[in-house]
Short mmCIF file of C-alpha atoms in Angstrom, two decimals:
data_model
loop_
_atom_site.label_atom_id
_atom_site.label_comp_id
_atom_site.label_asym_id
_atom_site.label_seq_id
_atom_site.Cartn_x
_atom_site.Cartn_y
_atom_site.Cartn_z
CA UNK S 62 25.27 6.84 51.13
CA UNK S 63 23.36 7.15 54.53
CA UNK S 64 21.52 4.83 56.60
CA UNK S 65 17.86 5.00 55.89
CA UNK S 66 18.69 6.51 52.15
CA UNK S 67 16.39 4.98 49.90
CA UNK S 68 16.71 3.96 46.33
CA UNK S 69 14.96 4.64 42.94
CA UNK S 70 15.47 1.19 40.57
CA UNK S 71 13.95 1.00 38.13
CA UNK S 72 10.67 -1.46 37.26
CA UNK S 73 12.15 -3.70 34.58
CA UNK S 74 14.67 -4.96 37.77
CA UNK S 75 12.69 -4.62 40.29
CA UNK S 76 10.17 -7.05 38.86
CA UNK S 77 12.83 -9.49 36.77
CA UNK S 78 12.12 -12.22 39.50
CA UNK S 79 8.05 -11.42 39.04
CA UNK S 80 8.69 -11.43 35.12
CA UNK S 81 10.02 -15.04 35.44
CA UNK S 82 6.76 -16.66 36.52
CA UNK S 83 4.98 -15.99 33.47
CA UNK S 84 7.84 -17.04 30.87
CA UNK S 85 6.44 -19.99 29.39
CA UNK S 86 2.57 -18.53 30.01
CA UNK S 87 2.11 -17.88 26.28
CA UNK S 88 2.83 -21.14 24.85
CA UNK S 89 1.42 -23.05 27.92
CA UNK S 90 -2.10 -21.48 29.01
CA UNK S 91 -3.25 -19.73 25.79
CA UNK S 92 -5.22 -22.04 23.53
CA UNK S 93 -8.11 -19.12 21.30
CA UNK S 94 -10.99 -21.22 20.34
CA UNK S 95 -12.29 -21.20 16.68
CA UNK S 96 -13.81 -17.45 17.14
CA UNK S 97 -9.97 -16.53 17.68
CA UNK S 98 -8.39 -18.20 16.20
CA UNK S 99 -10.60 -16.90 13.00
CA UNK S 100 -10.07 -13.42 14.10
CA UNK S 101 -6.49 -13.95 14.53
CA UNK S 102 -5.70 -15.41 11.36
CA UNK S 103 -8.21 -12.29 9.57
CA UNK S 104 -5.11 -10.30 10.84
CA UNK S 105 -2.12 -12.25 8.72
CA UNK S 106 -2.29 -10.37 5.13
CA UNK S 107 0.90 -12.54 4.27
CA UNK S 108 2.21 -15.93 4.62
CA UNK S 109 4.96 -17.91 3.26
CA UNK S 110 7.18 -20.57 4.55
CA UNK S 111 9.92 -18.01 6.60
CA UNK S 112 7.40 -14.84 7.82
CA UNK S 113 4.28 -13.47 8.69
CA UNK S 114 2.82 -9.93 7.92
CA UNK S 115 -0.88 -8.63 10.11
CA UNK S 116 -1.88 -5.87 10.77
CA UNK S 117 -2.42 -4.61 14.14
CA UNK S 118 -4.93 -3.46 15.49
CA UNK S 119 -4.88 0.21 18.45
CA UNK S 120 -4.87 -1.10 21.31
CA UNK S 121 -3.59 -4.74 21.69
CA UNK S 122 0.22 -5.11 22.88
CA UNK S 123 3.13 -6.27 20.96
CA UNK S 124 4.81 -8.08 24.05
CA UNK S 125 3.78 -9.89 26.96
CA UNK S 126 4.55 -7.59 29.51
CA UNK S 127 3.29 -7.42 33.70
CA UNK S 128 0.33 -7.70 34.65
CA UNK S 129 -1.19 -7.37 30.17
CA UNK S 130 -0.56 -11.85 28.88
CA UNK S 131 -3.06 -11.16 26.00
CA UNK S 132 -0.48 -9.53 23.77
CA UNK S 133 0.78 -10.35 19.49
CA UNK S 134 3.29 -12.36 20.89
CA UNK S 135 0.74 -14.83 23.11
CA UNK S 136 -1.51 -15.01 21.01
CA UNK S 137 0.54 -15.56 17.70
CA UNK S 138 2.71 -18.91 19.13
CA UNK S 139 -0.47 -20.10 20.36
CA UNK S 140 -2.92 -19.88 17.27
CA UNK S 141 -0.84 -19.28 14.78
CA UNK S 142 1.62 -21.85 14.27
CA UNK S 143 -0.43 -23.11 10.75
CA UNK S 144 1.83 -27.02 10.48
CA UNK S 145 4.37 -25.82 12.38
CA UNK S 146 5.24 -27.10 16.18
CA UNK S 147 5.80 -23.84 16.75
CA UNK S 148 3.96 -20.16 16.57
CA UNK S 149 6.09 -17.20 14.82
CA UNK S 150 8.08 -14.80 16.47
CA UNK S 151 8.42 -11.10 16.89
CA UNK S 152 11.41 -9.20 14.89
CA UNK S 153 10.28 -5.71 15.37
CA UNK S 154 7.44 -3.82 17.57
CA UNK S 155 4.66 -1.44 17.79
CA UNK S 156 3.54 1.13 20.12
CA UNK S 157 0.33 -0.80 21.60
CA UNK S 158 -1.88 2.18 20.96
CA UNK S 159 -0.64 2.35 16.88
CA UNK S 160 -1.44 0.19 14.52
CA UNK S 161 0.25 -1.57 10.74
CA UNK S 162 2.05 -3.65 10.05
CA UNK S 163 3.60 -6.38 11.52
CA UNK S 164 6.50 -8.63 10.77
CA UNK S 165 7.29 -12.13 12.51
CA UNK S 166 9.22 -14.60 11.58
CA UNK S 167 8.34 -18.06 11.11
CA UNK S 168 11.63 -20.06 11.39
CA UNK S 169 15.27 -19.86 12.94
CA UNK S 170 16.71 -18.89 10.50
CA UNK S 171 14.03 -16.21 8.94
CA UNK S 172 13.71 -14.68 12.39
CA UNK S 173 17.99 -15.08 12.89
CA UNK S 174 18.26 -12.55 9.55
CA UNK S 175 14.94 -10.20 9.98
CA UNK S 176 17.12 -9.78 13.19
CA UNK S 177 19.92 -8.48 11.43
CA UNK S 178 17.91 -6.80 9.46
CA UNK S 179 15.87 -4.27 12.39
CA UNK S 180 20.14 -3.78 14.02
CA UNK S 181 20.02 -0.43 13.32
CA UNK S 182 23.78 -1.08 14.11
CA UNK S 183 25.06 -0.81 10.35
CA UNK S 184 25.62 -5.27 9.15
CA UNK S 185 27.96 -6.09 7.57
CA UNK S 186 27.34 -6.93 3.79
CA UNK S 187 26.78 -10.51 2.03
CA UNK S 188 28.62 -12.12 -1.10
CA UNK S 189 24.81 -11.98 -2.24
CA UNK S 190 25.11 -7.90 -4.09
CA UNK S 191 21.28 -8.98 -4.41
CA UNK S 192 20.77 -9.59 -1.43
CA UNK S 193 22.41 -6.48 -0.20
CA UNK S 194 20.51 -3.94 -2.50
CA UNK S 195 17.38 -5.28 -1.16
CA UNK S 196 17.70 -4.50 2.40
CA UNK S 197 19.01 -0.80 1.10
CA UNK S 198 15.74 -0.21 -0.05
CA UNK S 199 13.88 -2.05 3.10
CA UNK S 200 11.69 0.98 5.03
CA UNK S 201 8.84 1.30 6.45
CA UNK S 202 6.07 4.47 6.10
CA UNK S 203 3.56 5.67 8.58
CA UNK S 204 0.46 7.88 8.82
CA UNK S 205 -0.83 10.59 11.91
CA UNK S 206 -2.82 12.61 12.46
CA UNK S 207 -0.60 15.89 14.47
CA UNK S 208 -2.23 18.20 15.88
CA UNK S 209 -0.91 21.52 14.06
CA UNK S 210 1.67 21.01 10.60
CA UNK S 211 5.31 20.89 11.13
CA UNK S 212 7.03 24.84 9.15
CA UNK S 213 8.56 23.28 6.72
CA UNK S 214 6.15 20.30 4.40
CA UNK S 215 8.94 18.46 4.04
CA UNK S 216 12.07 17.48 5.91
CA UNK S 217 14.53 15.28 8.61
CA UNK S 218 15.33 14.89 12.44
CA UNK S 219 17.93 13.65 13.35
CA UNK S 220 17.56 14.29 17.33
CA UNK S 221 19.32 11.71 19.36
CA UNK S 222 16.94 10.06 22.34
CA UNK S 223 17.14 9.39 26.22
CA UNK S 224 15.88 7.42 28.34
CA UNK S 225 14.49 9.07 31.87
CA UNK S 226 13.01 7.68 35.13
CA UNK S 227 10.48 10.90 36.59
CA UNK S 228 10.12 11.54 40.24
CA UNK S 229 7.99 8.56 41.69
CA UNK S 230 11.15 5.96 40.25
CA UNK S 231 8.08 3.67 38.14
CA UNK S 232 7.61 5.43 34.72
CA UNK S 233 10.01 6.11 32.06
CA UNK S 234 9.03 8.64 29.28
CA UNK S 235 11.97 8.91 26.58
CA UNK S 236 13.38 13.11 25.53
CA UNK S 237 14.61 14.57 23.65
CA UNK S 238 19.03 14.46 24.74
CA UNK S 239 20.10 17.46 25.59
CA UNK S 240 23.42 16.48 24.14
CA UNK S 241 25.24 17.00 27.69
CA UNK S 242 26.94 14.22 28.10
CA UNK S 243 24.88 13.23 31.57
CA UNK S 244 22.87 10.59 30.12
CA UNK S 245 22.74 7.94 27.45
CA UNK S 246 21.38 9.03 24.37
CA UNK S 247 20.91 6.77 21.54
CA UNK S 248 20.50 8.20 17.27
CA UNK S 249 17.24 8.60 15.78
CA UNK S 250 16.61 9.89 12.50
CA UNK S 251 13.09 10.48 11.15
CA UNK S 252 12.03 11.70 7.60
CA UNK S 253 9.41 13.30 7.03
CA UNK S 254 5.71 14.85 4.95
CA UNK S 255 3.28 16.52 5.22
CA UNK S 256 0.19 14.58 2.67
CA UNK S 257 -2.16 17.97 2.57
CA UNK S 258 -3.13 20.84 3.82
CA UNK S 259 -4.63 21.74 7.88
CA UNK S 260 -7.61 21.64 8.89
CA UNK S 261 -9.69 22.82 11.75
CA UNK S 262 -5.91 22.57 13.52
CA UNK S 263 -5.05 19.43 13.05
CA UNK S 264 -2.80 17.89 9.50
CA UNK S 265 -1.52 14.23 7.93
CA UNK S 266 1.76 14.40 7.77
CA UNK S 267 3.73 10.60 6.19
CA UNK S 268 6.76 9.32 8.35
CA UNK S 269 9.70 7.25 7.43
CA UNK S 270 12.09 6.22 10.42
CA UNK S 271 15.11 5.18 9.66
CA UNK S 272 16.45 3.45 13.30
CA UNK S 273 14.10 2.08 15.24
CA UNK S 274 14.29 4.13 19.02
CA UNK S 275 10.96 3.03 21.29
CA UNK S 276 8.94 5.68 21.14
CA UNK S 277 10.40 7.31 18.06
CA UNK S 278 8.26 9.11 16.56
CA UNK S 279 5.86 10.23 18.83
CA UNK S 280 9.05 12.30 20.60
CA UNK S 281 10.20 13.27 17.02
CA UNK S 282 7.03 14.65 16.57
CA UNK S 283 6.00 16.44 19.83
CA UNK S 284 8.58 17.51 20.65
CA UNK S 285 11.26 18.44 17.74
CA UNK S 286 8.43 19.30 15.63
CA UNK S 287 6.18 20.86 18.03
CA UNK S 288 3.31 19.09 16.68
CA UNK S 289 1.80 16.10 18.92
CA UNK S 290 0.32 13.07 17.27
CA UNK S 291 -3.67 13.38 17.85
CA UNK S 292 -4.93 11.42 20.91
CA UNK S 293 -0.47 10.92 21.87
CA UNK S 294 -1.20 11.89 26.00
CA UNK S 295 2.19 10.43 26.72
CA UNK S 296 3.94 12.72 25.28
CA UNK S 297 0.93 15.43 24.29
CA UNK S 298 -0.64 15.65 26.73
CA UNK S 299 -0.21 19.23 27.03
CA UNK S 300 -2.26 20.43 23.93
CA UNK S 301 -4.22 17.40 24.89
CA UNK S 302 -5.37 19.12 27.01
CA UNK S 303 -7.68 22.01 24.80
CA UNK S 304 -8.18 19.16 22.66
CA UNK S 305 -11.44 20.58 21.65
CA UNK S 306 -13.47 17.74 19.20
CA UNK S 307 -13.99 18.25 15.70
CA UNK S 308 -17.26 19.52 14.50
CA UNK S 309 -19.71 16.68 12.42
CA UNK S 310 -20.53 17.64 8.50
CA UNK S 311 -23.50 17.12 6.92
CA UNK S 312 -23.34 18.42 3.88
CA UNK S 313 -20.36 18.40 0.47
CA UNK S 314 -18.90 21.91 0.44
CA UNK S 315 -18.83 21.19 -3.62
CA UNK S 316 -21.91 19.04 -4.37
CA UNK S 317 -24.35 21.16 -1.32
CA UNK S 318 -25.62 17.49 -1.52
CA UNK S 319 -26.17 15.00 2.07
CA UNK S 320 -22.83 14.03 2.88
CA UNK S 321 -22.53 10.30 2.02
CA UNK S 322 -19.89 9.60 4.69
CA UNK S 323 -21.12 11.32 7.50
CA UNK S 324 -21.28 10.26 11.24
CA UNK S 325 -23.05 6.41 11.42
CA UNK S 326 -25.28 6.54 14.23
CA UNK S 327 -23.94 4.42 17.37
CA UNK S 328 -20.29 5.77 19.95
CA UNK S 329 -18.81 2.96 19.25
CA UNK S 330 -18.00 3.20 15.82
CA UNK S 331 -17.01 6.76 17.00
CA UNK S 332 -15.14 6.05 19.44
CA UNK S 333 -11.58 7.91 19.16
CA UNK S 334 -11.72 9.38 15.84
CA UNK S 335 -11.16 13.85 15.64
CA UNK S 336 -14.95 13.91 16.68
CA UNK S 337 -14.68 11.85 20.27
CA UNK S 338 -13.91 13.65 23.00
CA UNK S 339 -10.79 11.74 24.35
CA UNK S 340 -9.06 10.20 20.65
CA UNK S 341 -6.87 7.04 19.88
CA UNK S 342 -3.86 7.77 18.57
CA UNK S 343 -3.70 8.76 14.63
CA UNK S 344 -0.46 6.04 14.21
CA UNK S 345 -0.50 4.04 12.09
CA UNK S 346 2.25 1.69 10.14
CA UNK S 347 1.31 2.22 6.26
CA UNK S 348 3.63 0.76 4.48
CA UNK S 349 7.01 -1.74 4.73
CA UNK S 350 8.81 -3.28 2.58
CA UNK S 351 12.03 -5.35 2.66
CA UNK S 352 13.64 -8.06 1.00
CA UNK S 353 12.39 -10.95 -0.10
CA UNK S 354 13.27 -13.76 2.62
CA UNK S 355 12.05 -16.33 1.77
CA UNK S 356 13.73 -16.77 -1.95
CA UNK S 357 17.75 -15.47 0.02
CA UNK S 358 17.33 -17.60 2.70
CA UNK S 359 18.88 -21.05 1.38
CA UNK S 360 21.69 -18.26 -0.02
CA UNK S 361 22.45 -16.97 2.70
CA UNK S 362 21.95 -20.25 4.69
CA UNK S 363 24.55 -21.54 2.87
CA UNK S 364 26.73 -19.13 2.50
CA UNK S 365 26.34 -19.23 -1.31
CA UNK S 366 26.65 -16.31 -4.38
CA UNK S 367 24.71 -17.03 -6.15
CA UNK S 368 20.90 -17.74 -6.90
CA UNK S 369 19.05 -21.27 -7.69
CA UNK S 370 18.01 -21.22 -11.47
CA UNK S 371 14.59 -21.94 -8.50
CA UNK S 372 14.93 -19.17 -7.20
CA UNK S 373 16.20 -16.51 -9.78
CA UNK S 374 12.01 -16.52 -10.24
CA UNK S 375 11.18 -14.62 -7.46
CA UNK S 376 11.19 -11.04 -6.93
CA UNK S 377 13.91 -9.58 -5.05
CA UNK S 378 11.83 -7.51 -2.26
CA UNK S 379 8.45 -7.65 -1.08
CA UNK S 380 5.58 -4.47 -1.11
CA UNK S 381 2.97 -4.26 2.00
CA UNK S 382 0.18 -1.94 2.65
CA UNK S 383 -1.89 -2.22 5.50
CA UNK S 384 -5.88 -0.17 5.76
CA UNK S 385 -5.65 2.38 8.18
CA UNK S 386 -7.84 1.60 11.49
CA UNK S 387 -12.00 2.38 12.01
CA UNK S 388 -10.73 5.07 13.53
CA UNK S 389 -8.68 6.90 10.88
CA UNK S 390 -10.27 6.45 9.12
CA UNK S 391 -13.66 8.31 10.21
CA UNK S 392 -11.04 10.77 10.97
CA UNK S 393 -9.53 10.86 7.21
CA UNK S 394 -13.21 10.74 5.88
CA UNK S 395 -14.34 13.76 7.97
CA UNK S 396 -11.43 15.77 7.53
CA UNK S 397 -11.19 15.13 3.51
CA UNK S 398 -14.74 16.39 3.58
CA UNK S 399 -13.83 19.76 4.37
CA UNK S 400 -11.40 19.91 1.12
CA UNK S 401 -13.31 22.10 -1.86
#
């Protein structure tokens, strides 16, 4: 290197020293009032002694990052501890702009097993066949509204992903790996299925990630399928430059009567849907199936091979389905009104 040369380092490294100042902020300084606690607890769809399942709203960050302190991780630690000494911990993540089912562990043992469950590296099998079968049955399903429609109605995307740093030295971006061996890549696999016909240039797609990579679904939709998700300005900016808000429908085409789900009055209700000039991200984790951790935890902790009689009657799997956020519901209802 020559004297005076400039070296770019990732933001995560540059701010390591600064971020240490905020390590204790969530539990130390956040004190939600009664209304905030009630709001957060209304997001909870399921709770037992081992896990919490929430329906995360869009635009709420999941993990603490500078300069944001009101993340789901921080708020849950402050408001969702219930009768426990500590609040629940994240075991997987959703993007800030996306919405849907978010899983959190409530005990140290459940957190460890859930991290193990969501690890992309094939974990070692347990001696309990019921637990192994339940782990194999685990999946997540997302619904997304994409611009355009995939060439095939269903398929499997196998496109490794790489992280690069843009010219400003700060902005990180995920791209499809070029397979030239110059940058590290991670395997990324996604199943997809088109849910219906293309309407006004958009179509609904169901996505099932088989690996858990950062921005995997967004990059696979935008670059592998060529159909960016509506509201994804990071990976679909080239399409959103030509975005035209969807026209409002007032008459049902089948009956000729006024549309009962017609556009409500008030811009606050319409903000973010396909009726908006600047729609929000239309990506929602709708369904989650996972092993019943509360059932298997005593067995796993004791390294036993069979369940006790009191636990054997409980289901091996838990299934959750989360309703879409308002902006996606409006888009869904509007597009459904075009179908004859």
